[in-house]
Amino acid sequence: MADLLIADGAVRTAQGWLSPGYIVIQDGKIQAVAVGQASEALRGSASRVLNASGKAVLPGLTNGHTHFSQTLMRGLAAGRPLMRWLKELIWPLQAAMSVEEMQLAAQLGLVENLKCGVTTVIDHHKVCTTREHTRAVIEAAGEVGINCVIARLWADLGVNAEDADAVVGEMEEWYRSTKEKANPTSGAYLRFASGPGTPWRCSDETILRMHDLAVKNGSFTHIHAAETKDDIEMSLEKHGETSIRWLDNLGVLGPNSQVVHSVWVDDEEIELFAERNALVVHCPVSNAVLGSGIAPIPQMVEKGVRLRLGTDGPASNDTQDIFETIKMALSLARVHSLDAAVLPPAFLLSTAADGKNIQVGAPADLTVVNLEHERAVPVHDYDSALVLCCHGTDVDTVIVGGKILMEGRKVFSVDETVLLQECSQAIRSLRKRAGIE
Ligand SMILES: [Zn+2]
């Protein structure tokens, strides 16, 4: 007997679209995928049948980079470039954030990701004032129920530098205490990773210690690098080489490293990404909003660089709508290369799903998107309709580990009305405490 049958939808598989197709889910995993109508016997034996008529069923989407603490800081940049925006607004607000405010920001950020079809999110966790702030994110992730990686942000050089031994010790504890930790809501996972802020705020010794510890624990290093021209200058000043070469010379650039942004990289650095099998996390909306530049993604794809998409924090995007990010990735690449054939929709959808496929034995992490609306009808081609015509608000249902976390846009774990009210109240007192009127 199946726990869940998803019937009558268009199902995206590695072999192409099954339309109509159906998916059988049992014990959190995909038990069968097939084209056509599900039989009456199958419908009758399933505990639950989800009608996906007029909808596309995708492998769950991944948001490869965000900062939940910034959920309360949307729309604040007001034309400031990256460093002024950080120094004048974001850093003071993050420093003043209470544990309760962190929990609200994380809840809202997670709900926003879920409602946009994200089943796995990487939070580059910026507010590390106390361990309670980090526990607040863990709790929120448990409540909302999507897969979550907390890449604990740290810096051991410059303003507000942390003591290296203390950070390493803290990470050892997080890895130990969250090993195999399943999410109480959905059975989804919660993991930790090393999250050095930027190359110019980290010492050689500590990034290596943190990287080795991450790899030993089956995890990775997740770092902002080569985001702006200033960023390159600061890396040259501090380390005498560009961010990417510094990471490579230390031996950090590799299959266990995720380099976020990588806007200002040269051909040799693109070759290095490919040779070392490092992952680049592309955040096109944030790069555009902050005027940082356009990452050379088509060149990276040509060289076989592993790629993931991220929204970046809501303060520099200013949403966490992964659909907007997918379309912006396509748009920026095409306007930059003057080539309408680069980054086709099918490639971008696979990238947004982080290469996952709807196949037998895979975890049942699925995103169901409504295509029967004024922006998508008529549907000539599913991939184009999803990438060019849909928004995050078209996501109807999200399933993680076989559990339905949202259906008909209703999130089951959180009272959204109360959450929105609490977040609106919280930002007023937070602004006051941070001295931002
Ligand atoms: Zn970021």
CSV table of C-alpha atoms and ligand atoms in Angstrom, one decimal:
chain,number,residue,atom,x,y,z
A,1,MET,CA,0.0,0.0,0.0
A,2,ALA,CA,1.3,3.4,-0.9
A,3,ASP,CA,1.4,6.3,1.5
A,4,LEU,CA,0.9,8.9,-1.2
A,5,LEU,CA,0.0,8.8,-4.9
A,6,ILE,CA,0.6,11.9,-7.0
A,7,ALA,CA,-1.6,11.5,-10.1
A,8,ASP,CA,-2.5,13.2,-13.4
A,9,GLY,CA,0.4,15.8,-13.3
A,10,ALA,CA,3.3,16.4,-15.7
A,11,VAL,CA,6.3,14.7,-14.1
A,12,ARG,CA,9.8,15.9,-14.8
A,13,THR,CA,12.3,12.9,-15.1
A,14,ALA,CA,15.8,12.5,-16.4
A,15,GLN,CA,14.3,10.8,-19.5
A,16,GLY,CA,11.9,13.7,-20.2
A,17,TRP,CA,8.4,14.8,-19.2
A,18,LEU,CA,5.7,12.2,-18.4
A,19,SER,CA,2.4,13.9,-19.2
A,20,PRO,CA,0.3,12.7,-17.6
A,21,GLY,CA,2.4,10.8,-15.2
A,22,TYR,CA,2.2,9.5,-11.6
A,23,ILE,CA,4.4,9.0,-8.6
A,24,VAL,CA,4.0,6.4,-5.8
A,25,ILE,CA,5.6,7.3,-2.5
A,26,GLN,CA,6.2,4.9,0.4
A,27,ASP,CA,8.2,5.4,3.6
A,28,GLY,CA,9.5,8.8,2.4
A,29,LYS,CA,10.9,7.5,-0.8
A,30,ILE,CA,9.7,7.3,-4.4
A,31,GLN,CA,8.6,3.7,-5.0
A,32,ALA,CA,7.4,4.1,-8.6
A,33,VAL,CA,7.2,6.6,-11.4
A,34,ALA,CA,5.3,6.0,-14.6
A,35,VAL,CA,3.6,7.6,-17.6
A,36,GLY,CA,-0.2,7.6,-18.0
A,37,GLN,CA,-3.1,7.4,-15.6
A,38,ALA,CA,-2.7,5.5,-12.3
A,39,SER,CA,-5.0,2.5,-12.2
A,40,GLU,CA,-8.1,2.5,-10.1
A,41,ALA,CA,-6.6,-0.3,-8.0
A,42,LEU,CA,-3.5,1.9,-7.3
A,43,ARG,CA,-5.7,4.9,-6.4
A,44,GLY,CA,-7.8,2.7,-4.1
A,45,SER,CA,-4.8,1.3,-2.3
A,46,ALA,CA,-3.0,4.6,-1.6
A,47,SER,CA,-3.6,6.3,1.8
A,48,ARG,CA,-3.7,9.6,0.0
A,49,VAL,CA,-4.1,10.7,-3.6
A,50,LEU,CA,-2.9,14.1,-4.6
A,51,ASN,CA,-4.5,15.4,-7.8
A,52,ALA,CA,-1.7,17.2,-9.8
A,53,SER,CA,-3.8,17.9,-12.9
A,54,GLY,CA,-2.7,21.2,-14.6
A,55,LYS,CA,0.5,21.1,-12.5
A,56,ALA,CA,4.1,20.2,-13.0
A,57,VAL,CA,5.9,17.9,-10.5
A,58,LEU,CA,9.6,18.7,-10.1
A,59,PRO,CA,12.4,17.3,-8.0
A,60,GLY,CA,12.5,19.6,-4.9
A,61,LEU,CA,14.5,22.8,-5.6
A,62,THR,CA,17.6,23.9,-3.7
A,63,ASN,CA,18.4,27.4,-2.6
A,64,GLY,CA,22.2,27.2,-2.5
A,65,HIS,CA,22.8,30.4,-0.5
A,66,THR,CA,20.9,32.7,1.8
A,67,HIS,CA,21.2,34.4,5.2
A,68,PHE,CA,18.0,34.0,7.3
A,69,SER,CA,19.0,36.8,9.7
A,70,GLN,CA,18.5,39.2,6.8
A,71,THR,CA,14.8,38.2,6.4
A,72,LEU,CA,14.0,41.2,8.7
A,73,MET,CA,16.2,43.5,6.6
A,74,ARG,CA,14.6,43.5,3.2
A,75,GLY,CA,14.5,46.7,1.1
A,76,LEU,CA,17.1,48.5,3.1
A,77,ALA,CA,20.0,48.9,0.7
A,78,ALA,CA,18.6,52.1,-0.9
A,79,GLY,CA,21.3,52.2,-3.6
A,80,ARG,CA,24.3,51.6,-1.4
A,81,PRO,CA,27.1,49.4,-2.8
A,82,LEU,CA,28.1,46.2,-1.0
A,83,MET,CA,30.5,47.5,1.7
A,84,ARG,CA,28.5,50.6,2.6
A,85,TRP,CA,25.4,48.6,2.8
A,86,LEU,CA,27.1,46.1,5.1
A,87,LYS,CA,28.8,48.6,7.4
A,88,GLU,CA,25.9,51.1,7.7
A,89,LEU,CA,23.0,48.8,8.0
A,90,ILE,CA,23.4,45.0,7.9
A,91,TRP,CA,26.2,44.6,10.4
A,92,PRO,CA,24.7,46.9,13.1
A,93,LEU,CA,21.3,45.2,12.8
A,94,GLN,CA,22.8,41.7,13.0
A,95,ALA,CA,24.9,42.7,16.0
A,96,ALA,CA,21.8,43.9,17.8
A,97,MET,CA,19.6,40.9,17.0
A,98,SER,CA,18.1,39.0,20.0
A,99,VAL,CA,17.6,35.3,20.0
A,100,GLU,CA,13.8,35.7,19.6
A,101,GLU,CA,14.3,38.0,16.6
A,102,MET,CA,16.7,35.5,15.1
A,103,GLN,CA,14.1,32.7,15.5
A,104,LEU,CA,11.4,34.9,13.8
A,105,ALA,CA,13.7,35.8,11.0
A,106,ALA,CA,14.6,32.1,10.4
A,107,GLN,CA,11.0,31.0,10.6
A,108,LEU,CA,10.0,33.7,8.0
A,109,GLY,CA,13.0,32.9,5.8
A,110,LEU,CA,12.2,29.1,5.9
A,111,VAL,CA,8.5,29.7,5.2
A,112,GLU,CA,9.4,31.9,2.3
A,113,ASN,CA,11.7,29.3,0.9
A,114,LEU,CA,9.1,26.6,1.3
A,115,LYS,CA,6.4,28.6,-0.3
A,116,CYS,CA,8.7,29.2,-3.3
A,117,GLY,CA,9.2,25.4,-3.7
A,118,VAL,CA,12.6,25.0,-2.0
A,119,THR,CA,13.1,21.6,-0.2
A,120,THR,CA,16.8,22.2,0.7
A,121,VAL,CA,18.3,25.5,1.8
A,122,ILE,CA,21.8,26.5,2.8
A,123,ASP,CA,21.8,29.3,5.4
A,124,HIS,CA,25.1,31.1,5.7
A,125,HIS,CA,24.3,31.8,9.3
A,126,LYS,CA,25.5,35.3,10.1
A,127,VAL,CA,24.3,36.0,13.6
A,128,CYS,CA,26.5,33.9,15.8
A,129,THR,CA,26.5,36.2,18.8
A,130,THR,CA,25.6,33.3,21.1
A,131,ARG,CA,25.0,29.6,20.5
A,132,GLU,CA,21.3,30.3,21.4
A,133,HIS,CA,21.1,32.3,18.2
A,134,THR,CA,22.2,29.2,16.3
A,135,ARG,CA,19.8,27.0,18.3
A,136,ALA,CA,17.0,29.3,17.3
A,137,VAL,CA,17.7,28.5,13.6
A,138,ILE,CA,17.8,24.8,14.3
A,139,GLU,CA,14.5,25.0,16.1
A,140,ALA,CA,12.9,27.0,13.2
A,141,ALA,CA,14.2,24.5,10.6
A,142,GLY,CA,12.7,21.6,12.7
A,143,GLU,CA,9.4,23.4,12.8
A,144,VAL,CA,9.1,24.3,9.1
A,145,GLY,CA,10.5,20.9,8.0
A,146,ILE,CA,12.7,21.4,4.9
A,147,ASN,CA,16.3,20.2,4.6
A,148,CYS,CA,18.6,22.8,6.1
A,149,VAL,CA,22.4,23.2,6.2
A,150,ILE,CA,23.7,25.8,8.6
A,151,ALA,CA,27.0,27.1,7.2
A,152,ARG,CA,28.1,28.8,10.5
A,153,LEU,CA,29.7,32.1,9.4
A,154,TRP,CA,33.0,33.1,11.1
A,155,ALA,CA,35.9,35.5,10.7
A,156,ASP,CA,39.1,35.5,12.8
A,157,LEU,CA,40.6,38.7,11.3
A,158,GLY,CA,39.4,42.3,11.4
A,159,VAL,CA,36.5,43.9,13.2
A,160,ASN,CA,34.6,41.6,15.5
A,161,ALA,CA,37.0,38.8,14.8
A,162,GLU,CA,36.3,35.6,16.8
A,163,ASP,CA,38.8,33.5,18.7
A,164,ALA,CA,39.9,30.7,16.3
A,165,ASP,CA,40.1,28.0,19.0
A,166,ALA,CA,36.6,28.9,20.3
A,167,VAL,CA,35.0,28.7,16.8
A,168,VAL,CA,36.7,25.3,16.1
A,169,GLY,CA,35.6,24.0,19.4
A,170,GLU,CA,32.0,25.2,18.8
A,171,MET,CA,31.9,23.5,15.4
A,172,GLU,CA,33.2,20.2,16.8
A,173,GLU,CA,30.2,20.3,19.1
A,174,TRP,CA,27.7,21.2,16.3
A,175,TYR,CA,28.9,18.4,14.1
A,176,ARG,CA,28.7,15.9,17.0
A,177,SER,CA,25.3,17.0,18.3
A,178,THR,CA,23.6,17.2,14.9
A,179,LYS,CA,25.0,14.0,13.3
A,180,GLU,CA,22.2,12.0,11.7
A,181,LYS,CA,19.7,14.5,13.3
A,182,ALA,CA,16.4,14.0,11.6
A,183,ASN,CA,13.9,16.8,11.5
A,184,PRO,CA,10.9,16.2,13.8
A,185,THR,CA,8.4,17.6,11.3
A,186,SER,CA,9.4,15.7,8.2
A,187,GLY,CA,12.4,13.5,8.8
A,188,ALA,CA,14.4,16.1,6.7
A,189,TYR,CA,18.0,16.6,7.5
A,190,LEU,CA,19.8,19.3,9.4
A,191,ARG,CA,23.6,19.6,8.9
A,192,PHE,CA,26.4,22.0,9.7
A,193,ALA,CA,29.2,23.4,7.5
A,194,SER,CA,32.1,25.8,7.9
A,195,GLY,CA,31.1,29.3,6.7
A,196,PRO,CA,34.1,31.6,6.5
A,197,GLY,CA,32.7,35.1,5.7
A,198,THR,CA,35.2,36.3,3.1
A,199,PRO,CA,38.8,35.4,2.3
A,200,TRP,CA,40.2,38.7,3.5
A,201,ARG,CA,38.7,38.2,7.0
A,202,CYS,CA,40.1,34.7,7.5
A,203,SER,CA,43.6,33.5,8.4
A,204,ASP,CA,45.3,30.7,6.5
A,205,GLU,CA,45.6,28.6,9.6
A,206,THR,CA,41.9,28.8,10.7
A,207,ILE,CA,40.3,28.3,7.3
A,208,LEU,CA,42.4,25.1,7.0
A,209,ARG,CA,41.6,23.9,10.4
A,210,MET,CA,37.9,24.5,9.8
A,211,HIS,CA,38.0,22.9,6.4
A,212,ASP,CA,39.7,19.8,7.6
A,213,LEU,CA,37.2,19.5,10.4
A,214,ALA,CA,34.3,19.9,7.9
A,215,VAL,CA,35.7,17.3,5.6
A,216,LYS,CA,36.3,14.9,8.5
A,217,ASN,CA,32.6,15.3,9.3
A,218,GLY,CA,31.4,14.7,5.7
A,219,SER,CA,30.7,18.4,5.3
A,220,PHE,CA,32.2,21.4,3.4
A,221,THR,CA,33.4,25.0,3.3
A,222,HIS,CA,30.9,27.6,2.1
A,223,ILE,CA,32.5,31.0,1.5
A,224,HIS,CA,31.7,34.3,-0.3
A,225,ALA,CA,34.4,35.1,-2.8
A,226,ALA,CA,35.1,37.4,-5.8
A,227,GLU,CA,31.8,39.1,-5.3
A,228,THR,CA,32.9,42.6,-6.2
A,229,LYS,CA,36.0,44.4,-7.6
A,230,ASP,CA,36.7,45.7,-4.0
A,231,ASP,CA,36.6,42.1,-2.8
A,232,ILE,CA,39.5,41.2,-5.1
A,233,GLU,CA,41.4,44.3,-4.0
A,234,MET,CA,41.0,43.4,-0.3
A,235,SER,CA,42.1,39.8,-0.9
A,236,LEU,CA,45.2,41.0,-2.8
A,237,GLU,CA,46.0,43.4,0.1
A,238,LYS,CA,45.5,40.8,2.8
A,239,HIS,CA,46.8,37.6,1.2
A,240,GLY,CA,48.8,38.9,-1.8
A,241,GLU,CA,46.7,36.9,-4.2
A,242,THR,CA,43.1,36.7,-5.5
A,243,SER,CA,40.5,34.9,-3.4
A,244,ILE,CA,40.2,31.9,-5.7
A,245,ARG,CA,44.0,31.4,-6.0
A,246,TRP,CA,44.4,31.8,-2.2
A,247,LEU,CA,41.7,29.1,-1.6
A,248,ASP,CA,43.5,26.9,-4.2
A,249,ASN,CA,47.0,27.4,-2.8
A,250,LEU,CA,45.7,26.4,0.6
A,251,GLY,CA,44.1,23.3,-0.8
A,252,VAL,CA,40.6,24.4,0.2
A,253,LEU,CA,39.3,24.7,-3.3
A,254,GLY,CA,38.0,21.2,-4.1
A,255,PRO,CA,35.0,18.9,-4.1
A,256,ASN,CA,34.2,20.0,-0.5
A,257,SER,CA,34.1,23.7,-1.2
A,258,GLN,CA,31.3,26.0,-2.3
A,259,VAL,CA,32.4,29.3,-3.6
A,260,VAL,CA,29.5,31.8,-3.5
A,261,HIS,CA,29.3,34.6,-6.2
A,262,SER,CA,32.5,34.1,-8.2
A,263,VAL,CA,31.6,37.2,-10.3
A,264,TRP,CA,35.1,38.6,-10.8
A,265,VAL,CA,37.1,35.5,-11.9
A,266,ASP,CA,39.5,35.1,-14.8
A,267,ASP,CA,39.8,32.2,-17.2
A,268,GLU,CA,42.5,30.6,-15.2
A,269,GLU,CA,40.3,30.6,-12.1
A,270,ILE,CA,37.4,29.1,-14.1
A,271,GLU,CA,39.8,26.3,-15.1
A,272,LEU,CA,40.7,25.9,-11.4
A,273,PHE,CA,37.1,25.5,-10.4
A,274,ALA,CA,36.7,22.7,-13.0
A,275,GLU,CA,40.0,21.0,-12.3
A,276,ARG,CA,39.4,20.9,-8.5
A,277,ASN,CA,35.7,20.0,-8.9
A,278,ALA,CA,34.6,22.9,-6.7
A,279,LEU,CA,31.0,24.1,-6.6
A,280,VAL,CA,30.1,27.7,-7.6
A,281,VAL,CA,26.9,29.1,-6.1
A,282,HIS,CA,25.5,31.7,-8.5
A,283,CYS,CA,23.3,34.5,-7.0
A,284,PRO,CA,22.3,36.6,-10.0
A,285,VAL,CA,19.6,38.7,-8.4
A,286,SER,CA,21.8,39.8,-5.5
A,287,ASN,CA,24.7,40.5,-7.9
A,288,ALA,CA,22.4,42.7,-10.0
A,289,VAL,CA,20.7,44.5,-7.1
A,290,LEU,CA,24.0,45.4,-5.5
A,291,GLY,CA,25.6,46.4,-8.8
A,292,SER,CA,28.3,43.8,-8.2
A,293,GLY,CA,28.6,42.5,-11.7
A,294,ILE,CA,27.6,39.5,-13.9
A,295,ALA,CA,29.3,36.1,-13.2
A,296,PRO,CA,30.7,34.4,-16.3
A,297,ILE,CA,28.4,31.4,-15.9
A,298,PRO,CA,28.2,30.3,-19.6
A,299,GLN,CA,32.0,30.1,-19.6
A,300,MET,CA,31.9,28.0,-16.4
A,301,VAL,CA,29.3,25.7,-17.8
A,302,GLU,CA,31.4,25.2,-20.9
A,303,LYS,CA,34.4,24.1,-18.8
A,304,GLY,CA,32.2,21.7,-16.8
A,305,VAL,CA,32.2,23.7,-13.5
A,306,ARG,CA,29.6,22.4,-11.0
A,307,LEU,CA,26.9,25.0,-10.4
A,308,ARG,CA,24.2,25.7,-8.0
A,309,LEU,CA,21.7,28.6,-7.7
A,310,GLY,CA,21.1,30.8,-4.6
A,311,THR,CA,19.0,33.8,-3.8
A,312,ASP,CA,21.5,35.2,-1.3
A,313,GLY,CA,20.0,36.9,1.7
A,314,PRO,CA,16.7,38.8,1.5
A,315,ALA,CA,18.5,42.1,2.3
A,316,SER,CA,20.3,42.1,-1.1
A,317,ASN,CA,17.7,40.4,-3.4
A,318,ASP,CA,15.2,41.3,-1.7
A,319,THR,CA,13.3,38.0,-1.7
A,320,GLN,CA,14.1,34.3,-1.6
A,321,ASP,CA,12.1,33.5,-4.6
A,322,ILE,CA,14.2,30.8,-6.4
A,323,PHE,CA,12.0,31.1,-9.5
A,324,GLU,CA,13.1,34.7,-9.9
A,325,THR,CA,16.7,33.7,-9.5
A,326,ILE,CA,16.4,31.0,-12.2
A,327,LYS,CA,15.0,33.6,-14.7
A,328,MET,CA,17.5,36.2,-13.7
A,329,ALA,CA,20.4,33.6,-14.3
A,330,LEU,CA,19.1,33.1,-17.8
A,331,SER,CA,18.5,36.8,-18.4
A,332,LEU,CA,21.9,38.1,-17.2
A,333,ALA,CA,23.8,35.4,-19.0
A,334,ARG,CA,22.0,36.2,-22.3
A,335,VAL,CA,22.3,40.0,-22.1
A,336,HIS,CA,26.0,39.6,-21.2
A,337,SER,CA,26.8,37.2,-24.0
A,338,LEU,CA,24.3,38.7,-26.5
A,339,ASP,CA,23.3,35.0,-27.1
A,340,ALA,CA,19.7,33.8,-26.7
A,341,ALA,CA,20.8,30.2,-26.7
A,342,VAL,CA,23.0,30.1,-23.5
A,343,LEU,CA,21.6,28.6,-20.3
A,344,PRO,CA,18.5,26.9,-21.7
A,345,PRO,CA,15.5,26.5,-19.4
A,346,ALA,CA,15.9,22.8,-19.1
A,347,PHE,CA,19.5,23.2,-17.9
A,348,LEU,CA,18.6,25.8,-15.4
A,349,LEU,CA,15.7,23.8,-14.0
A,350,SER,CA,18.1,20.8,-13.4
A,351,THR,CA,20.6,23.1,-11.8
A,352,ALA,CA,17.9,24.6,-9.5
A,353,ALA,CA,17.0,21.0,-8.5
A,354,ASP,CA,20.7,20.5,-7.8
A,355,GLY,CA,20.8,17.6,-10.3
A,356,LYS,CA,18.3,15.5,-8.3
A,357,ASN,CA,15.9,13.4,-10.4
A,358,ILE,CA,12.4,11.9,-9.8
A,359,GLN,CA,13.4,8.3,-9.8
A,360,VAL,CA,12.7,5.1,-7.9
A,361,GLY,CA,14.5,5.0,-4.6
A,362,ALA,CA,15.1,8.7,-4.3
A,363,PRO,CA,13.9,10.7,-1.3
A,364,ALA,CA,10.4,12.0,-2.0
A,365,ASP,CA,11.4,15.7,-2.0
A,366,LEU,CA,9.0,17.3,-4.6
A,367,THR,CA,7.8,20.7,-5.8
A,368,VAL,CA,4.4,20.9,-7.4
A,369,VAL,CA,3.9,24.0,-9.5
A,370,ASN,CA,0.5,25.3,-10.9
A,371,LEU,CA,0.6,26.0,-14.6
A,372,GLU,CA,-3.1,26.9,-15.0
A,373,HIS,CA,-2.8,30.6,-14.6
A,374,GLU,CA,-2.7,33.7,-16.7
A,375,ARG,CA,1.1,33.9,-16.9
A,376,ALA,CA,1.6,30.3,-18.1
A,377,VAL,CA,-1.3,29.3,-20.3
A,378,PRO,CA,-0.9,28.0,-23.0
A,379,VAL,CA,1.9,25.7,-22.1
A,380,HIS,CA,4.0,24.8,-25.2
A,381,ASP,CA,7.0,23.5,-23.4
A,382,TYR,CA,7.1,22.7,-19.7
A,383,ASP,CA,10.7,23.8,-19.0
A,384,SER,CA,10.1,27.2,-20.7
A,385,ALA,CA,6.8,27.7,-18.9
A,386,LEU,CA,8.4,27.1,-15.5
A,387,VAL,CA,11.5,29.2,-16.1
A,388,LEU,CA,10.1,32.1,-18.1
A,389,CYS,CA,6.5,32.3,-17.0
A,390,CYS,CA,6.3,31.2,-13.3
A,391,HIS,CA,6.9,32.9,-10.0
A,392,GLY,CA,7.5,31.3,-6.6
A,393,THR,CA,3.8,32.1,-5.8
A,394,ASP,CA,2.8,29.5,-8.4
A,395,VAL,CA,4.1,26.7,-6.2
A,396,ASP,CA,1.1,24.8,-5.0
A,397,THR,CA,2.4,21.9,-3.0
A,398,VAL,CA,5.8,21.0,-1.4
A,399,ILE,CA,6.7,17.5,-0.2
A,400,VAL,CA,9.8,16.6,1.9
A,401,GLY,CA,10.6,13.1,2.8
A,402,GLY,CA,7.2,12.0,1.6
A,403,LYS,CA,5.5,14.5,4.0
A,404,ILE,CA,3.3,17.2,2.6
A,405,LEU,CA,4.5,20.5,4.2
A,406,MET,CA,2.4,22.8,2.1
A,407,GLU,CA,-0.7,22.1,-0.1
A,408,GLY,CA,-2.8,24.6,-2.0
A,409,ARG,CA,-0.3,27.2,-0.7
A,410,LYS,CA,-1.2,26.5,2.9
A,411,VAL,CA,1.8,25.8,5.2
A,412,PHE,CA,0.8,23.3,7.8
A,413,SER,CA,3.5,23.8,10.5
A,414,VAL,CA,3.3,27.6,11.1
A,415,ASP,CA,0.5,30.1,11.6
A,416,GLU,CA,1.5,32.5,8.9
A,417,THR,CA,-0.7,35.4,9.9
A,418,VAL,CA,0.8,35.4,13.5
A,419,LEU,CA,4.3,35.1,12.1
A,420,LEU,CA,4.0,38.1,9.8
A,421,GLN,CA,2.6,40.2,12.6
A,422,GLU,CA,5.4,39.2,15.0
A,423,CYS,CA,8.1,39.9,12.3
A,424,SER,CA,6.6,43.4,11.6
A,425,GLN,CA,6.7,44.2,15.3
A,426,ALA,CA,10.1,42.8,15.9
A,427,ILE,CA,11.9,44.9,13.3
A,428,ARG,CA,10.7,48.2,14.9
A,429,SER,CA,12.4,47.5,18.2
A,430,LEU,CA,15.5,46.0,16.4
A,431,ARG,CA,16.0,49.1,14.3
A,432,LYS,CA,15.8,51.3,17.4
A,433,ARG,CA,18.4,49.2,19.3
A,434,ALA,CA,20.7,49.2,16.3
A,435,GLY,CA,20.5,53.0,16.0
A,436,ILE,CA,18.8,52.9,12.6
A,437,GLU,CA,15.9,55.2,12.5
B,1,ZN,ZN,25.7,36.0,1.0
